[in-house]
């Protein structure tokens, strides 16, 4: 809801400045965004569909936020794109990067990587921000829970981990880290066997 209201405020501001082309662009991207959210009924969706939704989200952010955001994608072949994953598994962490790592001084670099090894899909989402706070990092990797702060921060991370536990049982793994130079990194390893995914869908 907050995201939706923020975008409506952007459209209102663009209307005040009579920026018709950007109004058309952000409205179309918002329609695609809402359509995806409302249409997802199954617990797993094709990774290609999730990637397209994440690209759409970033395009909206580029209009909404006056800072430079760049997203690089690697390894998302047609074969990999057909593998089913939980909805919002990419978008949640890209949204976190925009929320916590975007800066007026530096361009925000977001990297999405996918790698298929036999029956396992590895997803890696990283950014060029300041990284995870150490307390949060330790809690995520040891318990999979987010420390309560009373403000509902990082609830998206908690939701993704909870859904993976329900959908995959023991057939998944995750790891949160900070990159040696700078930035946060999230890695997921998910079961990509077709027979397993058919059962879950």
Short mmCIF file of C-alpha atoms in Angstrom, two decimals:
data_model
loop_
_atom_site.label_atom_id
_atom_site.label_comp_id
_atom_site.label_asym_id
_atom_site.label_seq_id
_atom_site.Cartn_x
_atom_site.Cartn_y
_atom_site.Cartn_z
CA UNK A 1 0.00 0.00 0.00
CA UNK A 2 2.80 2.46 0.82
CA UNK A 3 4.46 1.79 -2.52
CA UNK A 4 1.17 2.29 -4.37
CA UNK A 5 0.48 5.59 -2.59
CA UNK A 6 4.03 6.79 -3.24
CA UNK A 7 3.64 6.18 -6.97
CA UNK A 8 0.29 7.99 -7.02
CA UNK A 9 2.04 10.96 -5.40
CA UNK A 10 4.67 10.82 -8.15
CA UNK A 11 1.96 10.86 -10.82
CA UNK A 12 0.32 13.82 -9.09
CA UNK A 13 3.64 15.73 -9.05
CA UNK A 14 4.26 14.92 -12.71
CA UNK A 15 0.77 16.16 -13.56
CA UNK A 16 1.50 19.43 -11.76
CA UNK A 17 4.57 19.90 -13.95
CA UNK A 18 2.65 18.77 -17.07
CA UNK A 19 5.18 16.01 -17.77
CA UNK A 20 2.89 13.93 -19.96
CA UNK A 21 5.46 11.42 -21.22
CA UNK A 22 6.61 10.43 -17.74
CA UNK A 23 3.01 10.25 -16.55
CA UNK A 24 2.29 7.76 -19.33
CA UNK A 25 5.43 5.75 -18.52
CA UNK A 26 4.92 5.50 -14.76
CA UNK A 27 1.20 4.78 -15.13
CA UNK A 28 1.88 1.91 -17.53
CA UNK A 29 4.57 0.49 -15.23
CA UNK A 30 2.21 0.78 -12.25
CA UNK A 31 -0.52 -1.09 -14.15
CA UNK A 32 1.93 -3.91 -14.90
CA UNK A 33 3.07 -3.94 -11.28
CA UNK A 34 -0.43 -4.15 -9.81
CA UNK A 35 -1.55 -6.71 -12.41
CA UNK A 36 1.28 -9.04 -11.40
CA UNK A 37 0.61 -8.68 -7.67
CA UNK A 38 -3.12 -9.33 -8.11
CA UNK A 39 -2.69 -12.20 -10.57
CA UNK A 40 -0.26 -14.31 -8.55
CA UNK A 41 -2.36 -17.10 -7.05
CA UNK A 42 0.07 -20.02 -7.10
CA UNK A 43 2.85 -20.41 -4.53
CA UNK A 44 5.48 -20.66 -7.28
CA UNK A 45 5.90 -18.63 -10.50
CA UNK A 46 8.38 -18.87 -13.41
CA UNK A 47 11.63 -17.09 -12.58
CA UNK A 48 11.43 -15.17 -15.87
CA UNK A 49 8.11 -13.71 -14.77
CA UNK A 50 9.55 -12.71 -11.39
CA UNK A 51 12.54 -11.09 -13.13
CA UNK A 52 10.26 -9.07 -15.42
CA UNK A 53 8.26 -7.90 -12.40
CA UNK A 54 11.49 -6.84 -10.67
CA UNK A 55 12.62 -4.91 -13.74
CA UNK A 56 9.26 -3.18 -13.74
CA UNK A 57 9.71 -2.24 -10.08
CA UNK A 58 13.14 -0.72 -10.78
CA UNK A 59 11.78 1.31 -13.70
CA UNK A 60 9.18 2.85 -11.39
CA UNK A 61 11.90 3.64 -8.83
CA UNK A 62 14.00 5.39 -11.46
CA UNK A 63 11.14 7.81 -12.03
CA UNK A 64 10.17 8.12 -8.37
CA UNK A 65 13.66 8.67 -6.94
CA UNK A 66 15.99 11.34 -8.36
CA UNK A 67 19.09 9.13 -7.85
CA UNK A 68 20.83 6.82 -10.30
CA UNK A 69 19.95 3.12 -10.09
CA UNK A 70 21.50 0.45 -12.30
CA UNK A 71 20.58 -3.22 -12.32
CA UNK A 72 22.70 -5.93 -13.94
CA UNK A 73 21.34 -9.41 -14.69
CA UNK A 74 23.43 -12.52 -15.32
CA UNK A 75 22.62 -16.18 -15.93
CA UNK A 76 18.88 -15.89 -16.53
CA UNK A 77 18.72 -18.16 -19.58
CA UNK A 78 15.47 -19.52 -21.01
CA UNK A 79 16.04 -22.80 -19.18
CA UNK A 80 16.61 -21.02 -15.88
CA UNK A 81 13.68 -18.70 -16.52
CA UNK A 82 11.28 -21.66 -16.60
CA UNK A 83 12.18 -22.75 -13.06
CA UNK A 84 9.46 -21.84 -10.58
CA UNK A 85 10.26 -19.76 -7.51
CA UNK A 86 8.22 -18.04 -4.77
CA UNK A 87 6.74 -14.72 -5.95
CA UNK A 88 8.64 -11.59 -4.86
CA UNK A 89 11.82 -13.53 -4.04
CA UNK A 90 13.87 -11.14 -6.21
CA UNK A 91 11.78 -8.01 -5.85
CA UNK A 92 11.82 -8.06 -2.03
CA UNK A 93 15.61 -7.74 -1.87
CA UNK A 94 15.83 -5.27 -4.74
CA UNK A 95 13.27 -3.15 -2.89
CA UNK A 96 15.40 -3.38 0.27
CA UNK A 97 18.42 -2.20 -1.71
CA UNK A 98 16.51 0.82 -3.02
CA UNK A 99 15.16 1.59 0.43
CA UNK A 100 18.39 1.27 2.41
CA UNK A 101 21.25 1.65 -0.07
CA UNK A 102 20.23 4.39 -2.51
CA UNK A 103 22.40 7.47 -2.15
CA UNK A 104 22.50 10.99 -3.49
CA UNK A 105 26.29 10.78 -3.79
CA UNK A 106 26.76 7.39 -5.45
CA UNK A 107 24.98 5.35 -8.09
CA UNK A 108 23.18 2.32 -6.66
CA UNK A 109 24.38 -0.84 -8.40
CA UNK A 110 22.15 -3.91 -8.03
CA UNK A 111 23.25 -7.30 -9.37
CA UNK A 112 21.02 -10.33 -9.93
CA UNK A 113 22.70 -13.64 -10.73
CA UNK A 114 21.20 -17.07 -11.40
CA UNK A 115 23.04 -20.37 -11.72
CA UNK A 116 21.60 -23.83 -12.28
CA UNK A 117 23.69 -26.77 -11.03
CA UNK A 118 22.03 -30.14 -11.62
CA UNK A 119 18.86 -30.03 -9.49
CA UNK A 120 19.64 -26.80 -7.64
CA UNK A 121 19.02 -23.16 -8.50
CA UNK A 122 21.28 -20.56 -6.92
CA UNK A 123 20.05 -16.97 -6.81
CA UNK A 124 22.33 -14.13 -5.73
CA UNK A 125 21.14 -10.57 -5.11
CA UNK A 126 23.74 -7.96 -4.19
CA UNK A 127 24.03 -4.18 -4.07
CA UNK A 128 26.61 -1.43 -3.66
CA UNK A 129 25.18 0.02 -0.44
CA UNK A 130 26.61 -0.02 3.08
CA UNK A 131 25.55 -3.63 3.79
CA UNK A 132 23.53 -5.26 6.55
CA UNK A 133 23.93 -4.12 10.16
CA UNK A 134 25.98 -6.75 12.00
CA UNK A 135 23.23 -7.56 14.51
CA UNK A 136 20.70 -8.15 11.73
CA UNK A 137 23.20 -10.23 9.75
CA UNK A 138 23.90 -12.52 12.70
CA UNK A 139 20.22 -12.98 13.50
CA UNK A 140 19.27 -13.76 9.91
CA UNK A 141 21.96 -16.40 9.46
CA UNK A 142 21.52 -18.10 12.83
CA UNK A 143 17.74 -18.11 13.27
CA UNK A 144 16.23 -16.93 9.99
CA UNK A 145 14.26 -14.38 11.97
CA UNK A 146 14.41 -10.60 11.86
CA UNK A 147 15.00 -8.78 15.14
CA UNK A 148 11.81 -6.99 16.18
CA UNK A 149 12.18 -3.22 16.08
CA UNK A 150 8.54 -2.24 16.49
CA UNK A 151 8.41 -0.53 13.11
CA UNK A 152 7.85 -3.50 10.83
CA UNK A 153 11.25 -3.07 9.18
CA UNK A 154 12.54 -5.97 7.07
CA UNK A 155 9.18 -7.75 7.26
CA UNK A 156 9.63 -8.66 3.59
CA UNK A 157 12.74 -10.70 4.40
CA UNK A 158 10.86 -12.56 7.11
CA UNK A 159 8.00 -13.32 4.72
CA UNK A 160 10.32 -14.70 2.02
CA UNK A 161 12.13 -17.01 4.46
CA UNK A 162 8.84 -18.19 5.98
CA UNK A 163 7.38 -19.02 2.56
CA UNK A 164 10.51 -20.92 1.53
CA UNK A 165 10.36 -22.99 4.68
CA UNK A 166 6.72 -23.89 3.97
CA UNK A 167 7.25 -24.61 0.27
CA UNK A 168 10.64 -26.32 0.26
CA UNK A 169 10.97 -27.94 3.68
CA UNK A 170 14.62 -29.02 3.79
CA UNK A 171 15.18 -28.42 0.07
CA UNK A 172 16.49 -24.87 0.31
CA UNK A 173 19.32 -22.87 1.83
CA UNK A 174 19.98 -19.17 2.33
CA UNK A 175 22.91 -17.02 3.39
CA UNK A 176 23.16 -13.29 4.12
CA UNK A 177 26.51 -11.50 3.99
CA UNK A 178 28.28 -8.23 3.39
CA UNK A 179 30.61 -8.03 0.40
CA UNK A 180 34.36 -7.52 1.06
CA UNK A 181 34.39 -4.12 -0.64
CA UNK A 182 30.91 -2.77 0.04
CA UNK A 183 27.29 -3.82 -0.13
CA UNK A 184 24.82 -6.46 0.99
CA UNK A 185 24.53 -9.93 -0.54
CA UNK A 186 21.74 -12.51 -0.31
CA UNK A 187 22.04 -16.04 -1.69
CA UNK A 188 19.34 -18.67 -2.04
CA UNK A 189 19.74 -22.26 -3.16
CA UNK A 190 16.42 -23.85 -4.13
CA UNK A 191 15.38 -27.28 -5.34
CA UNK A 192 14.78 -27.05 -9.10
CA UNK A 193 13.68 -30.63 -9.79
CA UNK A 194 10.60 -30.64 -12.00
CA UNK A 195 8.91 -33.44 -10.04
CA UNK A 196 9.34 -31.55 -6.76
CA UNK A 197 8.06 -28.30 -8.26
CA UNK A 198 4.99 -29.96 -9.76
CA UNK A 199 4.05 -31.25 -6.32
CA UNK A 200 4.39 -27.78 -4.81
CA UNK A 201 2.41 -26.06 -7.57
#
